[in-house]
Amino acid sequence: MATKSAPDSTRRSERSRRAIYDAAMDLVTEVGYGKLTIEAIAARAGVGKQTIYRWWPSKGAVLLDAFLDLGAQATQEASDAAGHETTQYEIPDTGDLETDLKNVVRSTIDEFKNPKYDAPWRALAAEGMINPELSAEYVEKLLEPSLQLFVKRLEIAKEAGQVAPHVDPRIALELWSGPLAQRWLQRTGPLTHEYGDKLVEYALYGIAPR
Amino acid sequence: MATKSAPDSTRRSERSRRAIYDAAMDLVTEVGYGKLTIEAIAARAGVGKQTIYRWWPSKGAVLLDAFLDLGAQATQEASDAAGHETTQYEIPDTGDLETDLKNVVRSTIDEFKNPKYDAPWRALAAEGMINPELSAEYVEKLLEPSLQLFVKRLEIAKEAGQVAPHVDPRIALELWSGPLAQRWLQRTGPLTHEYGDKLVEYALYGIAPR
């Protein structure tokens, strides 16, 4: 993060990096990931292409860092708004697991539908599918931390007796994260709040009669 | 399907098509989807590249048809083995839904791990993610028909009182198909039979205490 005490050169490279992220995100939306080139990102960002090659090995790596930066910005904004450093985002605990999960799932569905991020996010996921190194970084830095928020919430629910003792929270969360990812990535059906609610209900209570 | 009464030209183009499918599948595994070209497929298959361009608009379309052909071959082989035309594959109904689902999920996990198909299948899925037209064809012809087998099995289970009346089978099946797709495509964790079993158990009985 650039701060008021950062030297000019740090602030300049901070600005360049953000310009590169914005250029990469916008260009994926405009021309598609297949036609995205480092040259075009450099031209749009107003930097030399060597600047990009110095920092990133591939266009997929630029996109991954762009999303990580968005996350860092969101945390920074939350800290600024709170007037102090915020701890990492947590899934709210109202004591009602079903409601808490439905709310997070609904927000996730809304995020999937944000047209600003749809094309670059898909591109990153698609690149990860055929590129194991990028995939490992994507999962470790971006996907797994967000899934761990569910693990934490499910552990709390377990202690409160709302999740059965034998259940593995890291697997349980996939009952909704998996279907959401599949509908989003593979376009197998509509992503609606009603659909998200049903996933949470089926996951909590099962599809066999109680 | 080529039959004994097919004219020579049909048998020849049947052979060319199969050669093109094999070449495309093998080349994806060898050089990666990013570096796969129509020219290289044509050279490996021993056909002119115009032959490929006449039949398919893109390398992704070749891969999709290659997988559809594999499915058709499997059906043909099953018919030949049975000595008569078989009906479409169905999920076995032993009367025990949990066991039947676990068996299919375990087979699916084994298929995901077949090294022959891993790279081309990932490539097709990845291409579909950023190519809506190919995605629509992939889902309609390849993915949805296999998911509908679960719908059918769940409808039978519903009539037998093993699935609750309010449950929508098309959504319920995603409780395991979604997580399997996510672990396979995004490499978020190991794909083991034990994992598959847990998904089925959580889906059937829920993660909340009974």
CSV table of C-alpha atoms in Angstrom, one decimal:
chain,number,residue,atom,x,y,z
A,1,MET,CA,0.0,0.0,0.0
A,2,ALA,CA,1.2,3.5,-0.8
A,3,THR,CA,1.3,5.7,2.3
A,4,LYS,CA,2.0,9.4,2.7
A,5,SER,CA,5.6,8.6,3.8
A,6,ALA,CA,6.3,6.5,0.7
A,7,PRO,CA,9.1,7.9,-1.5
A,8,ASP,CA,8.1,9.3,-4.9
A,9,SER,CA,9.4,6.2,-6.8
A,10,THR,CA,7.3,3.9,-4.7
A,11,ARG,CA,4.2,6.0,-5.4
A,12,ARG,CA,5.0,6.1,-9.1
A,13,SER,CA,5.4,2.3,-9.4
A,14,GLU,CA,2.2,1.9,-7.3
A,15,ARG,CA,0.4,4.1,-9.9
A,16,SER,CA,1.9,2.1,-12.8
A,17,ARG,CA,0.8,-1.2,-11.2
A,18,ARG,CA,-2.8,0.0,-10.8
A,19,ALA,CA,-2.8,1.4,-14.4
A,20,ILE,CA,-1.6,-2.0,-15.6
A,21,TYR,CA,-4.3,-3.9,-13.6
A,22,ASP,CA,-7.0,-1.6,-14.9
A,23,ALA,CA,-5.8,-1.9,-18.5
A,24,ALA,CA,-5.6,-5.7,-18.2
A,25,MET,CA,-9.2,-6.0,-16.7
A,26,ASP,CA,-10.7,-3.6,-19.3
A,27,LEU,CA,-8.9,-5.2,-22.2
A,28,VAL,CA,-10.1,-8.7,-21.3
A,29,THR,CA,-13.7,-7.4,-21.3
A,30,GLU,CA,-13.2,-5.6,-24.6
A,31,VAL,CA,-11.2,-8.0,-26.8
A,32,GLY,CA,-11.4,-11.3,-24.9
A,33,TYR,CA,-8.6,-13.2,-23.1
A,34,GLY,CA,-7.5,-15.1,-26.2
A,35,LYS,CA,-6.6,-11.9,-27.9
A,36,LEU,CA,-5.1,-10.1,-24.9
A,37,THR,CA,-1.4,-9.3,-25.2
A,38,ILE,CA,1.2,-7.9,-22.9
A,39,GLU,CA,1.9,-5.3,-25.6
A,40,ALA,CA,-1.7,-4.1,-25.6
A,41,ILE,CA,-1.8,-3.9,-21.8
A,42,ALA,CA,1.4,-1.9,-21.8
A,43,ALA,CA,0.1,0.5,-24.4
A,44,ARG,CA,-3.2,1.1,-22.6
A,45,ALA,CA,-1.4,1.6,-19.3
A,46,GLY,CA,1.1,3.9,-20.7
A,47,VAL,CA,4.1,1.9,-19.7
A,48,GLY,CA,6.8,0.0,-21.6
A,49,LYS,CA,6.2,-3.7,-22.1
A,50,GLN,CA,9.5,-4.5,-20.4
A,51,THR,CA,8.0,-3.0,-17.2
A,52,ILE,CA,5.3,-5.6,-17.3
A,53,TYR,CA,7.6,-8.5,-18.2
A,54,ARG,CA,9.9,-7.4,-15.3
A,55,TRP,CA,7.0,-7.9,-12.8
A,56,TRP,CA,4.9,-10.7,-14.3
A,57,PRO,CA,5.7,-13.9,-16.2
A,58,SER,CA,2.3,-14.0,-18.1
A,59,LYS,CA,-1.0,-12.2,-18.8
A,60,GLY,CA,-2.7,-14.6,-16.4
A,61,ALA,CA,-0.3,-13.6,-13.6
A,62,VAL,CA,-1.2,-9.9,-14.2
A,63,LEU,CA,-4.9,-10.7,-13.8
A,64,LEU,CA,-4.3,-12.7,-10.7
A,65,ASP,CA,-2.5,-9.8,-9.1
A,66,ALA,CA,-5.2,-7.4,-10.3
A,67,PHE,CA,-7.8,-9.4,-8.3
A,68,LEU,CA,-5.5,-9.7,-5.3
A,69,ASP,CA,-5.1,-5.9,-5.4
A,70,LEU,CA,-8.9,-5.4,-5.5
A,71,GLY,CA,-9.1,-7.5,-2.3
A,72,ALA,CA,-6.4,-5.4,-0.7
A,73,GLN,CA,-8.1,-2.2,-1.7
A,74,ALA,CA,-11.4,-3.4,-0.2
A,75,THR,CA,-9.7,-4.2,3.1
A,76,GLN,CA,-8.0,-0.8,3.1
A,77,GLU,CA,-11.3,1.0,2.4
A,78,ALA,CA,-13.0,-1.0,5.2
A,79,SER,CA,-10.1,0.0,7.5
A,80,ASP,CA,-10.3,3.7,6.5
A,81,ALA,CA,-14.1,3.7,7.0
A,82,ALA,CA,-13.7,2.1,10.4
A,83,GLY,CA,-11.0,4.5,11.4
A,84,HIS,CA,-8.7,1.7,12.5
A,85,GLU,CA,-7.2,-1.4,10.9
A,86,THR,CA,-9.9,-4.0,10.4
A,87,THR,CA,-9.4,-7.6,11.0
A,88,GLN,CA,-9.9,-9.9,8.0
A,89,TYR,CA,-13.5,-10.1,6.8
A,90,GLU,CA,-15.6,-12.7,8.6
A,91,ILE,CA,-19.0,-14.2,7.8
A,92,PRO,CA,-21.5,-12.6,10.2
A,93,ASP,CA,-22.6,-14.8,13.1
A,94,THR,CA,-26.2,-13.8,14.1
A,95,GLY,CA,-26.6,-17.2,15.8
A,96,ASP,CA,-28.8,-18.3,12.9
A,97,LEU,CA,-26.6,-20.4,10.5
A,98,GLU,CA,-29.2,-20.8,7.8
A,99,THR,CA,-29.8,-17.0,7.5
A,100,ASP,CA,-26.1,-16.2,7.7
A,101,LEU,CA,-25.2,-18.7,4.9
A,102,LYS,CA,-28.0,-17.6,2.7
A,103,ASN,CA,-26.9,-14.0,3.0
A,104,VAL,CA,-23.3,-14.8,2.0
A,105,VAL,CA,-24.4,-17.0,-0.8
A,106,ARG,CA,-26.7,-14.2,-2.1
A,107,SER,CA,-23.8,-11.7,-2.0
A,108,THR,CA,-21.6,-14.2,-3.9
A,109,ILE,CA,-24.2,-14.6,-6.6
A,110,ASP,CA,-24.4,-10.8,-6.9
A,111,GLU,CA,-20.6,-10.6,-7.3
A,112,PHE,CA,-20.6,-13.2,-10.0
A,113,LYS,CA,-23.1,-11.0,-11.9
A,114,ASN,CA,-21.0,-7.8,-11.8
A,115,PRO,CA,-20.3,-7.2,-15.5
A,116,LYS,CA,-17.0,-5.3,-14.6
A,117,TYR,CA,-15.4,-8.5,-13.3
A,118,ASP,CA,-17.1,-11.2,-15.3
A,119,ALA,CA,-14.8,-11.5,-18.2
A,120,PRO,CA,-11.5,-11.1,-16.3
A,121,TRP,CA,-12.6,-13.5,-13.6
A,122,ARG,CA,-13.6,-16.1,-16.1
A,123,ALA,CA,-10.4,-15.7,-18.0
A,124,LEU,CA,-8.4,-16.2,-14.8
A,125,ALA,CA,-10.3,-19.3,-13.9
A,126,ALA,CA,-10.1,-20.7,-17.4
A,127,GLU,CA,-6.3,-20.1,-17.5
A,128,GLY,CA,-5.9,-21.8,-14.1
A,129,MET,CA,-7.7,-24.9,-15.5
A,130,ILE,CA,-5.0,-25.5,-18.1
A,131,ASN,CA,-2.1,-23.9,-16.2
A,132,PRO,CA,-1.3,-25.8,-12.9
A,133,GLU,CA,1.2,-23.2,-11.6
A,134,LEU,CA,-1.2,-20.3,-11.9
A,135,SER,CA,-4.0,-22.5,-10.6
A,136,ALA,CA,-2.0,-23.2,-7.4
A,137,GLU,CA,-1.4,-19.5,-6.8
A,138,TYR,CA,-5.1,-18.7,-7.6
A,139,VAL,CA,-6.4,-21.3,-5.2
A,140,GLU,CA,-3.9,-20.4,-2.5
A,141,LYS,CA,-4.1,-16.7,-2.5
A,142,LEU,CA,-7.6,-15.9,-3.8
A,143,LEU,CA,-10.0,-18.9,-3.6
A,144,GLU,CA,-9.0,-20.8,-0.5
A,145,PRO,CA,-8.9,-17.8,1.9
A,146,SER,CA,-12.5,-17.0,0.9
A,147,LEU,CA,-13.5,-20.7,1.5
A,148,GLN,CA,-11.8,-20.7,4.9
A,149,LEU,CA,-14.3,-18.0,6.0
A,150,PHE,CA,-17.0,-20.7,5.7
A,151,VAL,CA,-14.8,-23.2,7.6
A,152,LYS,CA,-14.6,-20.7,10.5
A,153,ARG,CA,-18.4,-20.0,10.5
A,154,LEU,CA,-19.1,-23.8,10.3
A,155,GLU,CA,-16.8,-24.4,13.3
A,156,ILE,CA,-18.7,-21.9,15.3
A,157,ALA,CA,-22.0,-23.5,14.3
A,158,LYS,CA,-20.6,-26.9,15.3
A,159,GLU,CA,-19.8,-25.6,18.8
A,160,ALA,CA,-23.4,-24.2,18.9
A,161,GLY,CA,-24.8,-27.6,18.0
A,162,GLN,CA,-26.1,-26.5,14.6
A,163,VAL,CA,-23.7,-28.7,12.6
A,164,ALA,CA,-23.3,-32.4,13.3
A,165,PRO,CA,-20.1,-33.4,15.1
A,166,HIS,CA,-19.0,-35.8,12.4
A,167,VAL,CA,-19.1,-33.2,9.6
A,168,ASP,CA,-15.9,-32.0,8.0
A,169,PRO,CA,-16.5,-28.2,7.5
A,170,ARG,CA,-13.9,-28.0,4.6
A,171,ILE,CA,-16.0,-30.5,2.6
A,172,ALA,CA,-19.4,-29.3,3.8
A,173,LEU,CA,-18.8,-25.8,2.4
A,174,GLU,CA,-18.4,-27.3,-1.1
A,175,LEU,CA,-22.1,-28.3,-1.0
A,176,TRP,CA,-22.8,-24.6,-2.0
A,177,SER,CA,-19.4,-23.3,-3.2
A,178,GLY,CA,-19.2,-26.1,-5.8
A,179,PRO,CA,-22.6,-25.7,-7.3
A,180,LEU,CA,-22.2,-21.9,-7.4
A,181,ALA,CA,-18.8,-22.2,-9.2
A,182,GLN,CA,-20.2,-24.8,-11.6
A,183,ARG,CA,-23.3,-22.6,-12.6
A,184,TRP,CA,-21.1,-19.6,-12.9
A,185,LEU,CA,-18.2,-21.1,-14.8
A,186,GLN,CA,-20.0,-23.7,-16.9
A,187,ARG,CA,-23.2,-21.8,-17.3
A,188,THR,CA,-25.3,-24.8,-16.4
A,189,GLY,CA,-28.3,-22.9,-15.1
A,190,PRO,CA,-29.5,-19.5,-13.8
A,191,LEU,CA,-27.7,-18.0,-10.7
A,192,THR,CA,-30.6,-16.6,-8.6
A,193,HIS,CA,-31.0,-15.9,-4.9
A,194,GLU,CA,-33.8,-18.5,-4.8
A,195,TYR,CA,-31.4,-21.1,-6.2
A,196,GLY,CA,-28.8,-20.1,-3.6
A,197,ASP,CA,-31.3,-20.4,-0.8
A,198,LYS,CA,-32.2,-23.9,-1.9
A,199,LEU,CA,-28.6,-25.0,-2.0
A,200,VAL,CA,-28.2,-23.8,1.6
A,201,GLU,CA,-31.4,-25.6,2.7
A,202,TYR,CA,-30.5,-28.9,1.0
A,203,ALA,CA,-27.0,-28.7,2.4
A,204,LEU,CA,-28.2,-28.1,6.0
A,205,TYR,CA,-31.1,-30.5,6.1
A,206,GLY,CA,-30.3,-33.0,3.4
A,207,ILE,CA,-32.5,-34.2,0.5
A,208,ALA,CA,-33.6,-37.4,2.3
A,209,PRO,CA,-36.8,-37.0,4.3
A,210,ARG,CA,-36.1,-36.0,7.9
B,1,MET,CA,-21.7,-44.6,-37.3
B,2,ALA,CA,-20.0,-46.4,-40.2
B,3,THR,CA,-21.8,-49.7,-41.0
B,4,LYS,CA,-21.0,-52.5,-43.4
B,5,SER,CA,-23.4,-51.0,-46.0
B,6,ALA,CA,-21.9,-47.5,-45.9
B,7,PRO,CA,-20.3,-46.4,-49.2
B,8,ASP,CA,-16.6,-46.2,-49.4
B,9,SER,CA,-16.5,-42.4,-49.2
B,10,THR,CA,-18.5,-42.4,-45.9
B,11,ARG,CA,-16.1,-45.0,-44.4
B,12,ARG,CA,-13.1,-42.8,-45.6
B,13,SER,CA,-14.5,-39.7,-44.0
B,14,GLU,CA,-15.4,-41.6,-40.9
B,15,ARG,CA,-11.8,-42.7,-40.7
B,16,SER,CA,-10.6,-39.1,-41.3
B,17,ARG,CA,-12.8,-37.8,-38.5
B,18,ARG,CA,-11.6,-40.4,-36.0
B,19,ALA,CA,-8.0,-39.6,-37.0
B,20,ILE,CA,-8.6,-35.9,-36.5
B,21,TYR,CA,-10.2,-36.5,-33.0
B,22,ASP,CA,-7.2,-38.7,-31.9
B,23,ALA,CA,-4.7,-36.1,-33.2
B,24,ALA,CA,-6.5,-33.3,-31.4
B,25,MET,CA,-6.7,-35.2,-28.1
B,26,ASP,CA,-3.1,-36.4,-28.2
B,27,LEU,CA,-1.7,-33.0,-29.2
B,28,VAL,CA,-3.5,-31.2,-26.4
B,29,THR,CA,-1.8,-33.5,-24.0
B,30,GLU,CA,1.6,-33.1,-25.6
B,31,VAL,CA,1.8,-29.4,-26.3
B,32,GLY,CA,-1.1,-27.8,-24.3
B,33,TYR,CA,-4.3,-26.2,-25.6
B,34,GLY,CA,-2.7,-22.8,-25.9
B,35,LYS,CA,-0.2,-24.0,-28.5
B,36,LEU,CA,-2.7,-26.4,-30.3
B,37,THR,CA,-3.3,-25.3,-33.9
B,38,ILE,CA,-5.6,-26.6,-36.7
B,39,GLU,CA,-2.4,-27.0,-38.8
B,40,ALA,CA,-0.8,-29.3,-36.3
B,41,ILE,CA,-4.0,-31.4,-36.0
B,42,ALA,CA,-4.2,-31.7,-39.8
B,43,ALA,CA,-0.6,-32.8,-40.1
B,44,ARG,CA,-0.8,-35.4,-37.3
B,45,ALA,CA,-4.1,-36.8,-38.7
B,46,GLY,CA,-2.7,-36.8,-42.3
B,47,VAL,CA,-5.4,-34.6,-43.8
B,48,GLY,CA,-5.4,-31.2,-45.3
B,49,LYS,CA,-6.2,-28.3,-43.0
B,50,GLN,CA,-9.1,-27.3,-45.3
B,51,THR,CA,-10.7,-30.6,-44.4
B,52,ILE,CA,-10.8,-29.5,-40.8
B,53,TYR,CA,-11.9,-26.0,-41.5
B,54,ARG,CA,-14.7,-27.4,-43.6
B,55,TRP,CA,-16.1,-29.4,-40.7
B,56,TRP,CA,-15.3,-27.3,-37.6
B,57,PRO,CA,-15.1,-23.6,-36.8
B,58,SER,CA,-12.4,-23.9,-34.1
B,59,LYS,CA,-10.1,-26.2,-32.3
B,60,GLY,CA,-12.5,-26.2,-29.3
B,61,ALA,CA,-15.3,-27.4,-31.6
B,62,VAL,CA,-13.0,-30.3,-32.7
B,63,LEU,CA,-12.5,-31.3,-29.1
B,64,LEU,CA,-16.2,-31.2,-28.3
B,65,ASP,CA,-17.0,-33.5,-31.2
B,66,ALA,CA,-14.1,-35.8,-30.2
B,67,PHE,CA,-15.8,-36.2,-26.8
B,68,LEU,CA,-19.2,-36.7,-28.3
B,69,ASP,CA,-17.8,-39.4,-30.5
B,70,LEU,CA,-16.2,-41.1,-27.5
B,71,GLY,CA,-19.7,-41.2,-26.0
B,72,ALA,CA,-21.2,-42.6,-29.2
B,73,GLN,CA,-18.5,-45.2,-29.4
B,74,ALA,CA,-19.1,-46.3,-25.8
B,75,THR,CA,-22.8,-46.7,-26.6
B,76,GLN,CA,-22.1,-48.6,-29.7
B,77,GLU,CA,-19.7,-51.0,-27.9
B,78,ALA,CA,-22.3,-51.6,-25.2
B,79,SER,CA,-24.9,-52.4,-27.9
B,80,ASP,CA,-22.5,-54.7,-29.7
B,81,ALA,CA,-21.7,-56.5,-26.4
B,82,ALA,CA,-25.4,-56.8,-25.6
B,83,GLY,CA,-26.1,-58.1,-29.1
B,84,HIS,CA,-28.9,-55.5,-29.5
B,85,GLU,CA,-29.3,-51.8,-29.4
B,86,THR,CA,-29.0,-50.7,-25.8
B,87,THR,CA,-31.1,-47.9,-24.4
B,88,GLN,CA,-29.2,-44.9,-23.0
B,89,TYR,CA,-27.0,-45.5,-20.0
B,90,GLU,CA,-28.9,-45.3,-16.7
B,91,ILE,CA,-27.8,-45.0,-13.1
B,92,PRO,CA,-28.4,-48.4,-11.5
B,93,ASP,CA,-31.4,-48.7,-9.1
B,94,THR,CA,-30.6,-51.3,-6.5
B,95,GLY,CA,-33.2,-49.7,-4.2
B,96,ASP,CA,-30.4,-48.3,-2.1
B,97,LEU,CA,-30.0,-44.6,-3.2
B,98,GLU,CA,-26.9,-43.9,-1.0
B,99,THR,CA,-25.0,-46.9,-2.5
B,100,ASP,CA,-26.1,-46.2,-6.0
B,101,LEU,CA,-25.0,-42.6,-5.8
B,102,LYS,CA,-21.7,-43.4,-4.2
B,103,ASN,CA,-20.9,-45.9,-6.9
B,104,VAL,CA,-21.6,-43.4,-9.7
B,105,VAL,CA,-19.6,-40.7,-7.9
B,106,ARG,CA,-16.7,-43.0,-7.5
B,107,SER,CA,-16.7,-43.9,-11.2
B,108,THR,CA,-16.9,-40.2,-12.1
B,109,ILE,CA,-13.8,-39.6,-9.9
B,110,ASP,CA,-12.0,-42.4,-11.6
B,111,GLU,CA,-12.8,-40.9,-15.0
B,112,PHE,CA,-11.5,-37.5,-14.0
B,113,LYS,CA,-8.2,-39.2,-13.2
B,114,ASN,CA,-7.8,-40.9,-16.5
B,115,PRO,CA,-4.6,-39.3,-17.9
B,116,LYS,CA,-5.7,-39.9,-21.5
B,117,TYR,CA,-8.6,-37.4,-21.2
B,118,ASP,CA,-7.4,-35.0,-18.5
B,119,ALA,CA,-5.7,-32.4,-20.7
B,120,PRO,CA,-8.3,-32.3,-23.5
B,121,TRP,CA,-11.2,-32.3,-21.1
B,122,ARG,CA,-9.8,-29.4,-19.1
B,123,ALA,CA,-9.1,-27.6,-22.4
B,124,LEU,CA,-12.6,-28.0,-23.5
B,125,ALA,CA,-14.0,-26.8,-20.2
B,126,ALA,CA,-11.6,-23.9,-20.1
B,127,GLU,CA,-12.5,-22.8,-23.6
B,128,GLY,CA,-16.2,-23.1,-22.7
B,129,MET,CA,-15.7,-20.7,-19.8
B,130,ILE,CA,-14.6,-17.8,-22.1
B,131,ASN,CA,-16.5,-18.9,-25.2
B,132,PRO,CA,-20.3,-18.8,-24.6
B,133,GLU,CA,-21.3,-20.5,-27.9
B,134,LEU,CA,-19.0,-23.5,-27.3
B,135,SER,CA,-20.1,-23.5,-23.7
B,136,ALA,CA,-23.8,-23.8,-24.7
B,137,GLU,CA,-23.1,-26.7,-27.0
B,138,TYR,CA,-20.8,-28.4,-24.4
B,139,VAL,CA,-23.5,-28.1,-21.7
B,140,GLU,CA,-26.4,-29.1,-24.0
B,141,LYS,CA,-24.8,-32.1,-25.7
B,142,LEU,CA,-22.2,-33.4,-23.2
B,143,LEU,CA,-22.8,-32.2,-19.6
B,144,GLU,CA,-26.5,-31.9,-19.2
B,145,PRO,CA,-27.4,-35.3,-20.6
B,146,SER,CA,-25.1,-36.9,-17.9
B,147,LEU,CA,-26.6,-34.7,-15.2
B,148,GLN,CA,-30.1,-35.7,-16.3
B,149,LEU,CA,-29.3,-39.3,-15.4
B,150,PHE,CA,-29.1,-38.2,-11.8
B,151,VAL,CA,-32.5,-36.4,-12.2
B,152,LYS,CA,-34.0,-39.6,-13.3
B,153,ARG,CA,-32.5,-41.6,-10.4
B,154,LEU,CA,-33.6,-39.0,-7.9
B,155,GLU,CA,-37.2,-39.0,-9.3
B,156,ILE,CA,-37.3,-42.8,-8.7
B,157,ALA,CA,-35.9,-42.2,-5.2
B,158,LYS,CA,-38.6,-39.6,-4.6
B,159,GLU,CA,-41.4,-42.1,-5.5
B,160,ALA,CA,-39.8,-44.6,-3.2
B,161,GLY,CA,-39.8,-42.0,-0.4
B,162,GLN,CA,-36.0,-41.7,-0.2
B,163,VAL,CA,-35.9,-38.1,-1.3
B,164,ALA,CA,-38.2,-35.5,0.3
B,165,PRO,CA,-41.1,-34.4,-1.8
B,166,HIS,CA,-40.2,-30.7,-1.8
B,167,VAL,CA,-36.7,-31.3,-3.2
B,168,ASP,CA,-35.9,-30.2,-6.8
B,169,PRO,CA,-33.8,-33.1,-8.3
B,170,ARG,CA,-32.1,-30.8,-10.9
B,171,ILE,CA,-30.7,-28.7,-8.0
B,172,ALA,CA,-30.1,-31.5,-5.6
B,173,LEU,CA,-27.7,-33.3,-8.0
B,174,GLU,CA,-25.5,-30.3,-7.9
B,175,LEU,CA,-24.6,-31.0,-4.3
B,176,TRP,CA,-22.2,-33.6,-5.6
B,177,SER,CA,-21.7,-32.7,-9.2
B,178,GLY,CA,-20.7,-29.1,-8.3
B,179,PRO,CA,-18.0,-30.0,-5.7
B,180,LEU,CA,-16.6,-32.7,-8.0
B,181,ALA,CA,-16.4,-30.2,-10.9
B,182,GLN,CA,-14.8,-27.6,-8.7
B,183,ARG,CA,-12.1,-30.0,-7.2
B,184,TRP,CA,-11.4,-31.3,-10.7
B,185,LEU,CA,-11.3,-28.0,-12.6
B,186,GLN,CA,-9.9,-25.7,-10.0
B,187,ARG,CA,-7.7,-28.2,-8.2
B,188,THR,CA,-9.0,-27.1,-4.8
B,189,GLY,CA,-8.4,-30.5,-3.1
B,190,PRO,CA,-7.8,-34.2,-3.6
B,191,LEU,CA,-10.5,-36.2,-5.5
B,192,THR,CA,-10.7,-39.5,-3.6
B,193,HIS,CA,-13.5,-42.1,-3.2
B,194,GLU,CA,-13.7,-41.2,0.5
B,195,TYR,CA,-14.3,-37.6,-0.4
B,196,GLY,CA,-17.0,-38.6,-2.9
B,197,ASP,CA,-18.7,-40.8,-0.3
B,198,LYS,CA,-18.8,-37.9,2.2
B,199,LEU,CA,-20.4,-35.6,-0.4
B,200,VAL,CA,-23.2,-38.1,-1.0
B,201,GLU,CA,-23.7,-38.6,2.7
B,202,TYR,CA,-23.8,-34.9,3.5
B,203,ALA,CA,-26.2,-34.3,0.5
B,204,LEU,CA,-28.6,-37.0,1.6
B,205,TYR,CA,-28.7,-36.4,5.3
B,206,GLY,CA,-27.6,-32.8,5.6
B,207,ILE,CA,-24.9,-31.3,7.8
B,208,ALA,CA,-27.2,-30.1,10.5
B,209,PRO,CA,-27.8,-32.7,13.3
B,210,ARG,CA,-30.8,-35.1,12.6
